[in-house]
Amino acid sequence: MSDTSPVAADAPVVARTRAATKTYPGVRALDGADFEVRAGEVRALLGRNGAGKSTLIRMLSGVETPDTGEVEIDGAPLGEGGVRRAAELGVGTVYQELSLVPQLSAAENLYLGTWPTTAGRVDHAAIRNGAREAFAELGVDIDPAAAAGDLPLAQQQLVEIARALRSRPRLLILDEPTSALAAGEADIVLEAVTRVAASGVGVIYVSHRLDEIRRVADTVTVMRDGTVVETVPVKGATTARIVSLMLGHDEQEQERPGGKVDRSGTPLLSVRGLSVPPKVGDVSFDVHPGEVLGLGGLMGSGRTEILRALAGFTPATGTIEVEGTPVARPTPRTMKRLGVGITPEDRKGEGVVPLLGVSENMVMTWFGGASRAGTVLPSRVSAIGGGLIERFSIKAARPDTPIVNLSGGNQQKAVIGRWLHAGSRILLLDEPTRGVDVEAKAQIYRIVRELAATGAAVVFVSSELEELPLVCDRVLALRGGRLEGEFTGDDITLDNIMAAAMAA
C-alpha cells in the first residue's frame, strides 16, 4: 500500500490498524487491513457497497473488535475496551444517521448525557455558554436555544460534529456527513471539517462525492472486497484512477436485456425540468412502453426524491406527462389513477403492513376485484392473493400468512405484485433488490423484464450500480441532483456509470 501524504511525515499517527480481519457468518468483511491516519490529516475513505468501509470505521470506533490484528489509537492499543475505551483514547464518531433529540435545544443535544449541574440541578446557563463557545470554535453560527429539530439539516449535522469534538478527540470519523445535504449546505460542513483538521485533529471522511473529497481531503484510501487497496494523495488522482481502484478492472461481461425499445411513439412517462429543491434540479427524461430506465447514482444524488415527486408524494416544479397528457397537480391519488405505482426505498417502514397477510398487502392498492357492494370479501382477497403469490413465485405458507414472516425478497415481490394487481403501467422501483438474496434478485430482474415485455414502463433505481446493466435498457447517471450521463447498449457498464456518478 502506498501511503504518500501531503501532511508532514513526522506528524504523529492518531489511528492505525495492522492486519485487521473481521469475519461475519459467510462474509469476510475485513481482510488483513493496514491503515493509518495522522494528526491534521483529512483521509477520505472510498469503496463500493460491501468494500469494508463501515467495518473499518466501526473497528476504529470500538464498536467492533478484530478477529485478528491490532487497532491502535494515539499509540495505545484499543483492545476489547469497546466504544468507551475508544472515546477515552480520543475517538469521536459522527454517523450518517443523525442521533439528535429533536425536541431538545441545540445546546442540550451538545451536552446530552453529560449535563453540568450546580447544587444538584442542571446548569442551563453553563450549557448555553459552552454551546456558544463550541459553535464559535467550529466557525458556525447556531442558536444554542433553538430546538434541534427546527434547525436546517446542515446545522443539525454541525451540532453532531460539535458534540463529537467536545471531548477534544485526536481522531474524528465522519460517515457520509453531507449525503442528505444540498450543495450550499454541504459547503458549511466542509469548511468546518477543514477548520477541525487545521487544529491538529485527524479526520476520516467517508463519502462518494469526489468534488467534496477534492476540496477537503489530503489523501484517499480505496477499499475493495474487505481489503485496503491503495492510499493516494488527492491532488493529481484522476476520477478514472480512483474508479479503477474501486472496481479493480474486474467487471465481468454479463448477459444484457435483449431486444430494442421502440422510442418513436409517445412516451408513457415524460418529465421536463423537474426540480425538487434543494436536492434535485432541472431533470428531464422520457420512458417509453416496454422500456426499463435505470437511474444510477450514489447516496444523496436525488434518485429517491425524483421517484417520490413522480408518484405525487413530494412537491416539485416542472412538467410531468403521462401518455402525452400533462398532469396539472400530481398527488398520490392522481398518479395512482393514471397508472403510476411506486415501491418505496424503505420496504419495511413504507412498503408493507407487517401484520397483515400477504394477500391483503397485495390487494390493498385496489380492492375493486375483491369487494362486492362496497364490502371487501376475505374469500376474494385470498383467491386474488393466491393467484398473485403463484404468479410471482412468492414463498408463503398461506395467503393470509403475515407478510412480516416472509423473507425480504418475497416481501419485495409482493410489493411489486400489488401494483400489477392495480393495473399500473408505469412502475417506479426504488431499491427493489435491497436486502434480498441472490436468488430473489434474479427473480426480481425477471419480473421487471416480464413487465416491460407487456408494454409497461419501468424506472429502476439502485445504489448497487453493478446490477443496472443486468436489467436496464438505458441508464441515466445522477450526481448532486442533476443528470451527468446517459448510456445505452454496450455503454451501460459499471465503469461508465460510476465515473459519471462520481465526476467532480
Coordinates of N, CA and C in Angstrom, one line a residue, residues 230-381:
E230 N -5.3 0.8 -1.9 CA -4.2 1.7 -2.0 C -4.6 3.1 -1.4
T231 N -3.6 3.8 -1.0 CA -3.8 5.2 -0.5 C -3.0 6.1 -1.3
V232 N -3.7 7.1 -1.9 CA -3.0 8.1 -2.8 C -3.3 9.5 -2.4
P233 N -2.4 10.4 -2.7 CA -2.8 11.8 -2.5 C -3.9 12.3 -3.4
V234 N -4.8 13.1 -2.8 CA -6.0 13.5 -3.6 C -5.5 14.4 -4.8
K235 N -4.5 15.2 -4.6 CA -4.0 16.0 -5.6 C -3.4 15.2 -6.7
G236 N -3.9 15.3 -7.9 CA -3.4 14.5 -9.0 C -4.0 13.2 -9.3
A237 N -4.9 12.8 -8.3 CA -5.6 11.5 -8.5 C -6.9 11.7 -9.4
T238 N -6.9 11.2 -10.6 CA -8.0 11.4 -11.5 C -9.2 10.5 -11.1
T239 N -10.3 11.0 -11.6 CA -11.5 10.2 -11.3 C -11.4 8.8 -11.9
A240 N -10.8 8.7 -13.1 CA -10.6 7.3 -13.7 C -9.7 6.5 -12.9
R241 N -8.7 7.0 -12.3 CA -7.8 6.3 -11.5 C -8.5 5.7 -10.2
I242 N -9.3 6.6 -9.6 CA -10.0 6.2 -8.4 C -11.0 5.1 -8.7
V243 N -11.8 5.3 -9.8 CA -12.8 4.3 -10.1 C -12.1 3.0 -10.4
S244 N -11.0 3.0 -11.1 CA -10.3 1.7 -11.4 C -9.9 1.0 -10.2
L245 N -9.4 1.8 -9.2 CA -9.0 1.2 -7.9 C -10.3 0.6 -7.2
M246 N -11.4 1.3 -7.3 CA -12.6 0.8 -6.6 C -13.1 -0.5 -7.3
L247 N -13.0 -0.5 -8.6 CA -13.6 -1.7 -9.4 C -12.6 -2.8 -9.6
G248 N -11.3 -2.5 -9.6 CA -10.3 -3.5 -9.8 C -10.2 -4.0 -11.2
H249 N -10.8 -3.3 -12.1 CA -10.9 -3.7 -13.5 C -11.4 -5.2 -13.7
D250 N -12.3 -5.5 -12.8 CA -12.8 -6.9 -12.8 C -14.3 -7.0 -13.2
E251 N -14.8 -6.0 -13.8 CA -16.2 -6.0 -14.3 C -16.3 -7.1 -15.3
Q252 N -17.2 -8.0 -15.1 CA -17.4 -9.2 -16.0 C -18.4 -8.9 -17.0
E253 N -18.2 -9.5 -18.2 CA -19.2 -9.4 -19.2 C -20.4 -10.2 -18.8
Q254 N -21.6 -9.6 -18.7 CA -22.8 -10.2 -18.2 C -23.9 -10.1 -19.3
E255 N -24.8 -11.0 -19.2 CA -25.9 -11.0 -20.1 C -26.7 -9.8 -19.9
R256 N -27.1 -9.1 -21.1 CA -27.8 -7.9 -21.0 C -29.2 -8.1 -21.5
P257 N -30.1 -7.2 -21.2 CA -31.5 -7.4 -21.7 C -31.5 -7.4 -23.2
G258 N -32.3 -8.3 -23.7 CA -32.4 -8.4 -25.2 C -33.5 -7.5 -25.8
G259 N -33.4 -7.3 -27.1 CA -34.4 -6.6 -27.8 C -34.2 -5.1 -27.7
K260 N -34.8 -4.4 -28.7 CA -34.7 -2.9 -28.7 C -36.0 -2.3 -28.4
V261 N -35.9 -1.2 -27.7 CA -37.1 -0.4 -27.3 C -37.5 0.5 -28.4
D262 N -38.8 0.6 -28.8 CA -39.3 1.5 -29.8 C -39.5 2.8 -29.2
R263 N -38.7 3.8 -29.4 CA -38.8 5.1 -28.8 C -39.4 6.1 -29.8
S264 N -40.0 5.7 -30.9 CA -40.6 6.6 -31.9 C -41.9 7.1 -31.5
G265 N -42.7 6.4 -30.6 CA -44.0 6.8 -30.3 C -44.0 7.7 -29.1
T266 N -45.2 7.9 -28.6 CA -45.4 8.8 -27.4 C -44.9 8.1 -26.1
P267 N -44.1 8.7 -25.3 CA -43.6 8.1 -24.1 C -44.8 7.8 -23.1
L268 N -44.6 6.8 -22.4 CA -45.6 6.6 -21.3 C -45.4 7.6 -20.2
L269 N -44.2 8.0 -19.9 CA -43.9 9.0 -18.9 C -42.9 9.9 -19.5
S270 N -43.2 11.2 -19.4 CA -42.3 12.3 -19.9 C -42.1 13.3 -18.8
V271 N -40.9 13.6 -18.5 CA -40.5 14.6 -17.4 C -39.7 15.7 -18.0
R272 N -40.0 16.9 -17.7 CA -39.3 18.1 -18.2 C -39.0 19.1 -17.1
G273 N -37.7 19.4 -16.9 CA -37.4 20.4 -15.9 C -37.8 20.1 -14.5
L274 N -37.8 18.9 -14.1 CA -38.2 18.5 -12.7 C -37.2 19.0 -11.7
S275 N -37.7 19.7 -10.7 CA -36.9 20.2 -9.6 C -37.6 20.0 -8.3
V276 N -36.8 19.4 -7.4 CA -37.3 19.2 -6.0 C -36.3 19.8 -5.1
P277 N -36.4 21.2 -4.8 CA -35.4 21.9 -4.0 C -35.3 21.3 -2.6
P278 N -34.1 21.2 -2.1 CA -32.9 21.6 -2.7 C -32.1 20.5 -3.3
K279 N -32.7 19.3 -3.4 CA -31.9 18.1 -3.8 C -31.9 17.8 -5.3
V280 N -32.9 18.2 -6.1 CA -32.9 17.9 -7.5 C -33.2 19.1 -8.3
G281 N -32.4 19.3 -9.4 CA -32.6 20.5 -10.2 C -32.6 20.2 -11.7
D282 N -33.7 20.5 -12.4 CA -33.8 20.6 -13.9 C -33.5 19.2 -14.5
V283 N -34.2 18.2 -14.1 CA -34.1 16.8 -14.6 C -35.2 16.6 -15.7
S284 N -34.7 16.1 -16.8 CA -35.7 15.8 -17.9 C -35.3 14.4 -18.5
F285 N -36.4 13.6 -18.8 CA -36.2 12.3 -19.4 C -37.6 11.7 -19.9
D286 N -37.5 10.8 -20.7 CA -38.7 10.0 -21.2 C -38.6 8.6 -20.9
V287 N -39.7 7.9 -20.7 CA -39.7 6.4 -20.6 C -40.8 5.9 -21.5
H288 N -40.4 5.0 -22.4 CA -41.3 4.5 -23.4 C -41.9 3.2 -23.0
P289 N -43.0 2.8 -23.6 CA -43.6 1.4 -23.4 C -42.5 0.4 -23.6
G290 N -42.5 -0.6 -22.7 CA -41.5 -1.7 -22.8 C -40.1 -1.4 -22.4
E291 N -39.9 -0.2 -21.8 CA -38.5 0.2 -21.5 C -38.3 0.2 -20.0
V292 N -37.1 -0.3 -19.6 CA -36.6 -0.2 -18.2 C -35.5 0.8 -18.2
L293 N -35.8 1.9 -17.6 CA -34.8 3.0 -17.4 C -34.2 3.0 -16.1
G294 N -32.9 2.9 -16.0 CA -32.2 2.9 -14.7 C -31.8 4.3 -14.3
L295 N -31.9 4.6 -13.1 CA -31.4 5.9 -12.5 C -30.3 5.5 -11.6
G296 N -29.0 5.7 -12.0 CA -27.9 5.3 -11.2 C -27.2 6.5 -10.6
G297 N -27.0 6.4 -9.3 CA -26.3 7.5 -8.6 C -25.9 7.0 -7.2
L298 N -25.1 7.8 -6.6 CA -24.6 7.4 -5.2 C -25.5 8.1 -4.2
M299 N -25.3 7.8 -3.0 CA -26.1 8.3 -1.9 C -26.2 9.8 -2.0
G300 N -27.4 10.4 -1.9 CA -27.6 11.8 -1.9 C -27.7 12.4 -3.3
S301 N -27.8 11.5 -4.4 CA -27.8 12.0 -5.7 C -29.1 12.5 -6.2
G302 N -30.2 12.2 -5.4 CA -31.5 12.7 -5.8 C -32.4 11.6 -6.4
R303 N -32.0 10.4 -6.4 CA -32.8 9.3 -7.0 C -34.2 9.2 -6.4
T304 N -34.2 9.0 -5.1 CA -35.4 8.8 -4.4 C -36.3 10.0 -4.5
E305 N -35.8 11.2 -4.4 CA -36.6 12.4 -4.5 C -37.3 12.5 -5.8
I306 N -36.6 12.1 -6.9 CA -37.3 12.1 -8.2 C -38.4 11.1 -8.2
L307 N -38.3 9.9 -7.8 CA -39.4 9.0 -7.8 C -40.5 9.4 -6.9
R308 N -40.3 9.9 -5.8 CA -41.4 10.4 -4.9 C -42.1 11.6 -5.5
A309 N -41.4 12.4 -6.2 CA -42.1 13.5 -6.9 C -43.0 13.0 -8.0
L310 N -42.5 12.0 -8.8 CA -43.2 11.4 -9.9 C -44.5 10.7 -9.4
A311 N -44.4 10.2 -8.2 CA -45.6 9.5 -7.6 C -46.5 10.4 -6.9
G312 N -46.1 11.7 -6.8 CA -47.0 12.7 -6.2 C -46.9 12.9 -4.7
F313 N -45.8 12.3 -4.1 CA -45.6 12.4 -2.7 C -44.8 13.6 -2.3
T314 N -44.0 14.1 -3.1 CA -43.2 15.3 -2.8 C -43.4 16.4 -3.8
P315 N -43.7 17.6 -3.3 CA -43.9 18.7 -4.2 C -42.7 19.0 -5.1
A316 N -43.0 19.3 -6.3 CA -41.9 19.6 -7.3 C -42.4 20.6 -8.3
T317 N -41.5 21.2 -9.0 CA -41.8 22.0 -10.2 C -41.3 21.3 -11.4
G318 N -41.8 21.8 -12.6 CA -41.5 21.2 -13.8 C -42.8 20.5 -14.4
T319 N -42.6 19.8 -15.5 CA -43.8 19.2 -16.2 C -43.7 17.7 -16.2
I320 N -44.8 17.0 -15.8 CA -44.9 15.6 -15.9 C -46.1 15.2 -16.8
E321 N -45.8 14.4 -17.8 CA -46.9 13.9 -18.7 C -47.0 12.4 -18.6
V322 N -48.2 11.9 -18.6 CA -48.5 10.5 -18.7 C -49.2 10.3 -20.0
E323 N -48.6 9.5 -20.9 CA -49.1 9.2 -22.2 C -49.5 10.5 -23.0
G324 N -48.6 11.5 -22.9 CA -48.7 12.7 -23.6 C -49.6 13.7 -23.0
T325 N -50.3 13.4 -21.8 CA -51.2 14.3 -21.2 C -50.5 14.9 -19.9
P326 N -50.4 16.3 -19.9 CA -49.8 16.9 -18.7 C -50.6 16.6 -17.4
V327 N -49.9 16.4 -16.3 CA -50.5 16.2 -15.0 C -50.4 17.6 -14.3
A328 N -51.6 18.2 -14.1 CA -51.6 19.6 -13.6 C -51.1 19.6 -12.2
R329 N -51.6 18.7 -11.4 CA -51.2 18.7 -9.9 C -51.0 17.3 -9.5
P330 N -49.8 16.8 -9.6 CA -49.5 15.4 -9.2 C -49.8 15.2 -7.7
T331 N -50.6 14.2 -7.4 CA -50.9 13.8 -6.0 C -50.8 12.2 -6.0
P332 N -50.6 11.6 -4.9 CA -50.6 10.1 -4.9 C -51.8 9.5 -5.5
R333 N -53.0 10.1 -5.2 CA -54.2 9.5 -5.7 C -54.3 9.7 -7.3
T334 N -53.9 10.9 -7.7 CA -54.0 11.2 -9.2 C -53.0 10.3 -9.9
M335 N -51.8 10.2 -9.4 CA -50.8 9.4 -10.1 C -51.2 7.9 -10.1
K336 N -51.7 7.4 -9.0 CA -52.2 6.0 -9.0 C -53.3 5.8 -10.0
R337 N -54.2 6.8 -10.1 CA -55.3 6.7 -11.1 C -54.8 6.6 -12.5
L338 N -53.7 7.3 -12.8 CA -53.1 7.4 -14.1 C -52.2 6.2 -14.4
G339 N -52.1 5.3 -13.4 CA -51.4 4.0 -13.7 C -49.9 4.1 -13.2
V340 N -49.6 4.9 -12.2 CA -48.3 5.0 -11.7 C -48.2 4.3 -10.3
G341 N -47.3 3.4 -10.2 CA -47.1 2.7 -8.9 C -45.7 2.8 -8.5
I342 N -45.5 2.8 -7.1 CA -44.1 3.0 -6.6 C -43.8 2.0 -5.5
T343 N -42.7 1.4 -5.5 CA -42.2 0.6 -4.4 C -41.2 1.4 -3.7
P344 N -41.4 1.7 -2.4 CA -40.5 2.7 -1.7 C -39.2 2.1 -1.3
E345 N -38.2 3.0 -1.1 CA -36.9 2.5 -0.7 C -37.0 1.8 0.7
D346 N -37.8 2.3 1.6 CA -37.9 1.7 2.9 C -39.0 0.7 2.9
R347 N -38.7 -0.5 2.5 CA -39.7 -1.5 2.3 C -40.5 -1.8 3.6
K348 N -39.7 -2.0 4.7 CA -40.3 -2.3 6.0 C -41.2 -1.2 6.6
G349 N -40.7 0.1 6.4 CA -41.4 1.2 7.0 C -42.5 1.7 6.2
E350 N -42.4 1.6 4.8 CA -43.4 2.2 4.0 C -44.0 1.3 3.0
G351 N -43.4 0.1 2.8 CA -43.9 -0.8 1.7 C -44.9 -1.8 2.1
V352 N -44.9 -2.2 3.3 CA -45.8 -3.3 3.7 C -46.4 -3.0 5.1
V353 N -47.6 -3.6 5.3 CA -48.2 -3.6 6.6 C -47.9 -4.9 7.3
P354 N -46.9 -4.9 8.2 CA -46.3 -6.1 8.6 C -47.2 -7.2 9.1
L355 N -48.2 -6.9 9.9 CA -49.1 -8.0 10.5 C -50.2 -8.4 9.6
L356 N -50.5 -7.7 8.5 CA -51.5 -8.2 7.6 C -51.0 -9.3 6.7
G357 N -51.9 -10.1 6.2 CA -51.5 -11.2 5.4 C -50.9 -10.8 4.0
V358 N -50.2 -11.7 3.4 CA -49.6 -11.5 2.1 C -50.7 -11.0 1.1
S359 N -51.8 -11.7 1.0 CA -52.8 -11.4 0.1 C -53.4 -10.0 0.4
E360 N -53.6 -9.7 1.6 CA -54.1 -8.3 2.0 C -53.2 -7.2 1.5
N361 N -51.9 -7.5 1.7 CA -50.9 -6.5 1.3 C -50.9 -6.3 -0.2
M362 N -51.2 -7.4 -1.0 CA -51.1 -7.3 -2.4 C -52.3 -6.7 -3.1
V363 N -53.5 -6.7 -2.4 CA -54.7 -6.1 -3.0 C -55.0 -4.8 -2.4
M364 N -54.3 -4.3 -1.5 CA -54.7 -3.1 -0.8 C -54.7 -1.8 -1.6
T365 N -54.0 -1.8 -2.8 CA -54.0 -0.6 -3.6 C -55.2 -0.6 -4.5
W366 N -55.9 -1.7 -4.6 CA -57.2 -1.7 -5.4 C -58.0 -2.9 -4.9
F367 N -59.1 -2.5 -4.2 CA -60.0 -3.6 -3.7 C -61.1 -3.9 -4.6
G368 N -61.1 -3.2 -5.8 CA -62.3 -3.4 -6.7 C -62.6 -4.8 -7.0
G369 N -61.6 -5.6 -7.3 CA -61.8 -7.0 -7.6 C -62.1 -7.9 -6.5
A370 N -61.9 -7.4 -5.3 CA -62.1 -8.2 -4.0 C -63.3 -7.8 -3.2
S371 N -64.1 -7.0 -3.8 CA -65.3 -6.5 -3.0 C -66.6 -6.6 -3.7
R372 N -67.7 -6.5 -3.0 CA -69.0 -6.6 -3.6 C -69.9 -5.6 -2.8
A373 N -70.5 -4.7 -3.6 CA -71.4 -3.7 -2.9 C -70.6 -2.9 -1.9
G374 N -69.4 -2.6 -2.1 CA -68.6 -1.8 -1.2 C -68.0 -2.6 0.0
T375 N -68.2 -3.9 0.0 CA -67.7 -4.6 1.1 C -66.6 -5.6 0.6
V376 N -65.4 -5.5 1.3 CA -64.3 -6.4 0.9 C -64.6 -7.8 1.4
L377 N -64.5 -8.7 0.5 CA -64.8 -10.1 0.9 C -63.4 -10.9 1.1
P378 N -63.2 -11.4 2.3 CA -62.0 -12.1 2.6 C -61.7 -13.3 1.6
S379 N -62.8 -13.9 1.2 CA -62.6 -15.1 0.3 C -62.0 -14.6 -1.0
R380 N -62.4 -13.4 -1.5 CA -61.9 -12.9 -2.8 C -60.5 -12.4 -2.6
V381 N -60.2 -11.8 -1.5 CA -58.9 -11.3 -1.2 C -57.9 -12.5 -1.2

